[in-house]
PDB file of C-alpha atoms in Angstrom:
ATOM      1  CA  MET A 187      76.490  50.776 111.094  1.00  0.00           C
ATOM      2  CA  SER A 188      73.887  50.927 114.406  1.00  0.00           C
ATOM      3  CA  GLY A 189      74.550  48.048 116.432  1.00  0.00           C
ATOM      4  CA  ALA A 190      77.766  47.052 115.069  1.00  0.00           C
ATOM      5  CA  GLN A 191      80.530  46.355 116.676  1.00  0.00           C
ATOM      6  CA  ASP A 192      84.226  46.998 116.624  1.00  0.00           C
ATOM      7  CA  LYS A 193      86.017  43.029 116.339  1.00  0.00           C
ATOM      8  CA  ASP A 194      88.524  43.867 118.836  1.00  0.00           C
ATOM      9  CA  ASP A 195      87.218  45.330 121.286  1.00  0.00           C
ATOM     10  CA  GLY A 196      83.687  45.294 121.066  1.00  0.00           C
ATOM     11  CA  THR A 197      82.698  48.845 121.015  1.00  0.00           C
ATOM     12  CA  PRO A 198      79.351  49.642 119.607  1.00  0.00           C
ATOM     13  CA  CYS A 199      79.175  51.715 116.756  1.00  0.00           C
ATOM     14  CA  SER A 200      76.489  53.814 118.512  1.00  0.00           C
ATOM     15  CA  GLU A 201      78.856  54.632 121.492  1.00  0.00           C
ATOM     16  CA  VAL A 202      81.778  55.740 119.309  1.00  0.00           C
ATOM     17  CA  LEU A 203      79.287  57.810 117.079  1.00  0.00           C
ATOM     18  CA  GLU A 204      78.180  59.462 120.401  1.00  0.00           C
ATOM     19  CA  LYS A 205      81.331  60.908 121.385  1.00  0.00           C
ATOM     20  CA  LEU A 206      82.055  61.704 117.449  1.00  0.00           C
ATOM     21  CA  TYR A 207      81.783  65.403 118.244  1.00  0.00           C
ATOM     22  CA  THR A 208      83.683  65.839 121.459  1.00  0.00           C
ATOM     23  CA  TYR A 209      86.460  63.683 119.584  1.00  0.00           C
ATOM     24  CA  ILE A 210      86.336  66.343 116.593  1.00  0.00           C
ATOM     25  CA  ASP A 211      86.361  68.838 119.021  1.00  0.00           C
ATOM     26  CA  GLY A 212      89.772  67.478 120.647  1.00  0.00           C
ATOM     27  CA  GLU A 213      87.941  67.196 124.306  1.00  0.00           C
ATOM     28  CA  LEU A 214      87.517  63.722 124.251  1.00  0.00           C
ATOM     29  CA  GLU A 215      89.581  62.200 127.333  1.00  0.00           C
ATOM     30  CA  LYS A 216      92.704  60.621 126.538  1.00  0.00           C
ATOM     31  CA  GLY A 217      91.265  56.768 126.932  1.00  0.00           C
ATOM     32  CA  ASN A 218      88.192  57.482 125.263  1.00  0.00           C
ATOM     33  CA  VAL A 219      90.768  59.156 122.357  1.00  0.00           C
ATOM     34  CA  ASP A 220      92.368  55.704 121.730  1.00  0.00           C
ATOM     35  CA  GLN A 221      89.193  54.401 121.656  1.00  0.00           C
ATOM     36  CA  VAL A 222      87.738  55.951 119.310  1.00  0.00           C
ATOM     37  CA  ARG A 223      90.915  56.121 117.041  1.00  0.00           C
ATOM     38  CA  LYS A 224      91.046  52.499 117.092  1.00  0.00           C
ATOM     39  CA  HIS A 225      87.340  52.045 116.113  1.00  0.00           C
ATOM     40  CA  LEU A 226      87.537  54.502 113.314  1.00  0.00           C
ATOM     41  CA  ASP A 227      90.293  52.838 112.289  1.00  0.00           C
ATOM     42  CA  GLU A 228      88.951  49.472 111.659  1.00  0.00           C
ATOM     43  CA  CYS A 229      85.389  50.411 111.187  1.00  0.00           C
ATOM     44  CA  SER A 230      85.057  51.772 108.026  1.00  0.00           C
ATOM     45  CA  PRO A 231      81.063  53.208 108.015  1.00  0.00           C
ATOM     46  CA  CYS A 232      82.076  54.957 111.018  1.00  0.00           C
ATOM     47  CA  LEU A 233      85.178  56.071 109.338  1.00  0.00           C
ATOM     48  CA  ALA A 234      83.108  57.179 106.789  1.00  0.00           C
ATOM     49  CA  GLU A 235      80.392  59.135 109.058  1.00  0.00           C
ATOM     50  CA  TYR A 236      83.324  61.001 110.915  1.00  0.00           C
ATOM     51  CA  GLY A 237      84.805  62.388 107.615  1.00  0.00           C
ATOM     52  CA  LEU A 238      81.100  63.618 107.437  1.00  0.00           C
ATOM     53  CA  GLU A 239      80.869  64.929 110.658  1.00  0.00           C
ATOM     54  CA  GLU A 240      84.487  66.824 110.355  1.00  0.00           C
ATOM     55  CA  ALA A 241      83.622  68.316 106.831  1.00  0.00           C
ATOM     56  CA  VAL A 242      80.089  69.869 108.647  1.00  0.00           C
ATOM     57  CA  LYS A 243      82.123  71.094 111.568  1.00  0.00           C
ATOM     58  CA  LYS A 244      84.638  72.933 108.951  1.00  0.00           C
ATOM     59  CA  LEU A 245      81.921  74.394 106.723  1.00  0.00           C
ATOM     60  CA  VAL A 246      80.057  75.701 109.793  1.00  0.00           C
ATOM     61  CA  ALA A 247      83.627  77.192 111.039  1.00  0.00           C
ATOM     62  CA  LYS A 248      84.317  78.991 107.671  1.00  0.00           C
ATOM     63  CA  HIS A 249      80.734  80.333 107.552  1.00  0.00           C
ATOM     64  CA  CYS A 250      80.017  81.110 111.191  1.00  0.00           C
ATOM     65  CA  GLY A 251      83.210  81.799 112.488  1.00  0.00           C
ATOM     66  CA  CYS A 252      83.483  85.206 113.090  1.00  0.00           C
ATOM     67  CA  ASP A 253      79.813  85.395 114.746  1.00  0.00           C
ATOM     68  CA  PRO A 254      79.709  85.290 118.219  1.00  0.00           C
ATOM     69  CA  VAL A 255      78.249  81.458 119.454  1.00  0.00           C
ATOM     70  CA  PRO A 256      75.234  81.603 121.987  1.00  0.00           C
ATOM     71  CA  SER A 257      76.910  79.248 125.393  1.00  0.00           C
ATOM     72  CA  ASP A 258      74.045  76.779 125.365  1.00  0.00           C
ATOM     73  CA  LEU A 259      74.474  76.218 121.245  1.00  0.00           C
ATOM     74  CA  LYS A 260      76.431  73.208 121.645  1.00  0.00           C
ATOM     75  CA  ASP A 261      74.121  71.608 124.355  1.00  0.00           C
ATOM     76  CA  LYS A 262      71.073  72.232 122.450  1.00  0.00           C
ATOM     77  CA  VAL A 263      72.761  70.662 119.180  1.00  0.00           C
ATOM     78  CA  LEU A 264      74.386  67.589 120.695  1.00  0.00           C
ATOM     79  CA  ASP A 265      70.785  66.871 122.071  1.00  0.00           C
ATOM     80  CA  ARG A 266      69.009  67.324 119.093  1.00  0.00           C
ATOM     81  CA  LEU A 267      71.552  64.804 117.599  1.00  0.00           C
ATOM     82  CA  ALA A 268      70.923  62.612 120.161  1.00  0.00           C
ATOM     83  CA  ARG A 269      67.896  62.537 120.108  1.00  0.00           C
ATOM     84  CA  ALA A 270      67.777  62.273 116.278  1.00  0.00           C
ATOM     85  CA  ARG A 271      69.974  59.127 116.873  1.00  0.00           C
ATOM     86  CA  THR A 272      67.531  57.708 119.179  1.00  0.00           C
ATOM     87  CA  GLU A 273      64.379  58.011 116.875  1.00  0.00           C
ATOM     88  CA  GLN A 274      66.551  56.428 114.259  1.00  0.00           C
ATOM     89  CA  HIS A 275      67.411  53.340 116.259  1.00  0.00           C
ATOM     90  CA  ALA A 276      63.451  52.996 117.180  1.00  0.00           C
ATOM     91  CA  ARG A 277      62.822  53.164 113.699  1.00  0.00           C
ATOM     92  CA  GLU A 278      65.504  50.470 112.295  1.00  0.00           C
ATOM     93  CA  ALA A 279      64.327  48.481 115.574  1.00  0.00           C
ATOM     94  CA  ARG A 280      60.881  48.453 114.310  1.00  0.00           C
ATOM     95  CA  ALA A 281      62.397  47.540 110.729  1.00  0.00           C
ATOM     96  CA  GLU A 282      61.662  43.595 109.687  1.00  0.00           C
ATOM     97  CA  PRO A 283      65.167  42.682 108.822  1.00  0.00           C
ATOM     98  CA  PRO A 284      66.614  41.692 105.204  1.00  0.00           C
ATOM     99  CA  GLY A 285      65.176  38.427 103.949  1.00  0.00           C
ATOM    100  CA  THR A 286      62.613  38.172 106.360  1.00  0.00           C
ATOM    101  CA  PRO A 287      59.405  36.179 104.759  1.00  0.00           C
ATOM    102  CA  ALA A 288      56.385  38.358 104.079  1.00  0.00           C
TER     103      ALA A 288
END
């Protein structure tokens, strides 16, 4: 999924995944909403990730919906997710491509 691109508009999966939470929250600008929706329609790995993230959000809302949320929580969570994705991309970049002779 990382590094893959939408066949029609060339949108990298990583760019779509970075916008996923704001898309799920309905906070994404109109042009970006259309871009993400189109990508999800055509990219099954990103669509699966979207489904997982949406399920997590619903689960958290169900079990934590009545507790007050610290004002900086969203920024902290998004920052940690971005760092985790960056670390994952770095690990993938260091990995040898499949089929590379030993």
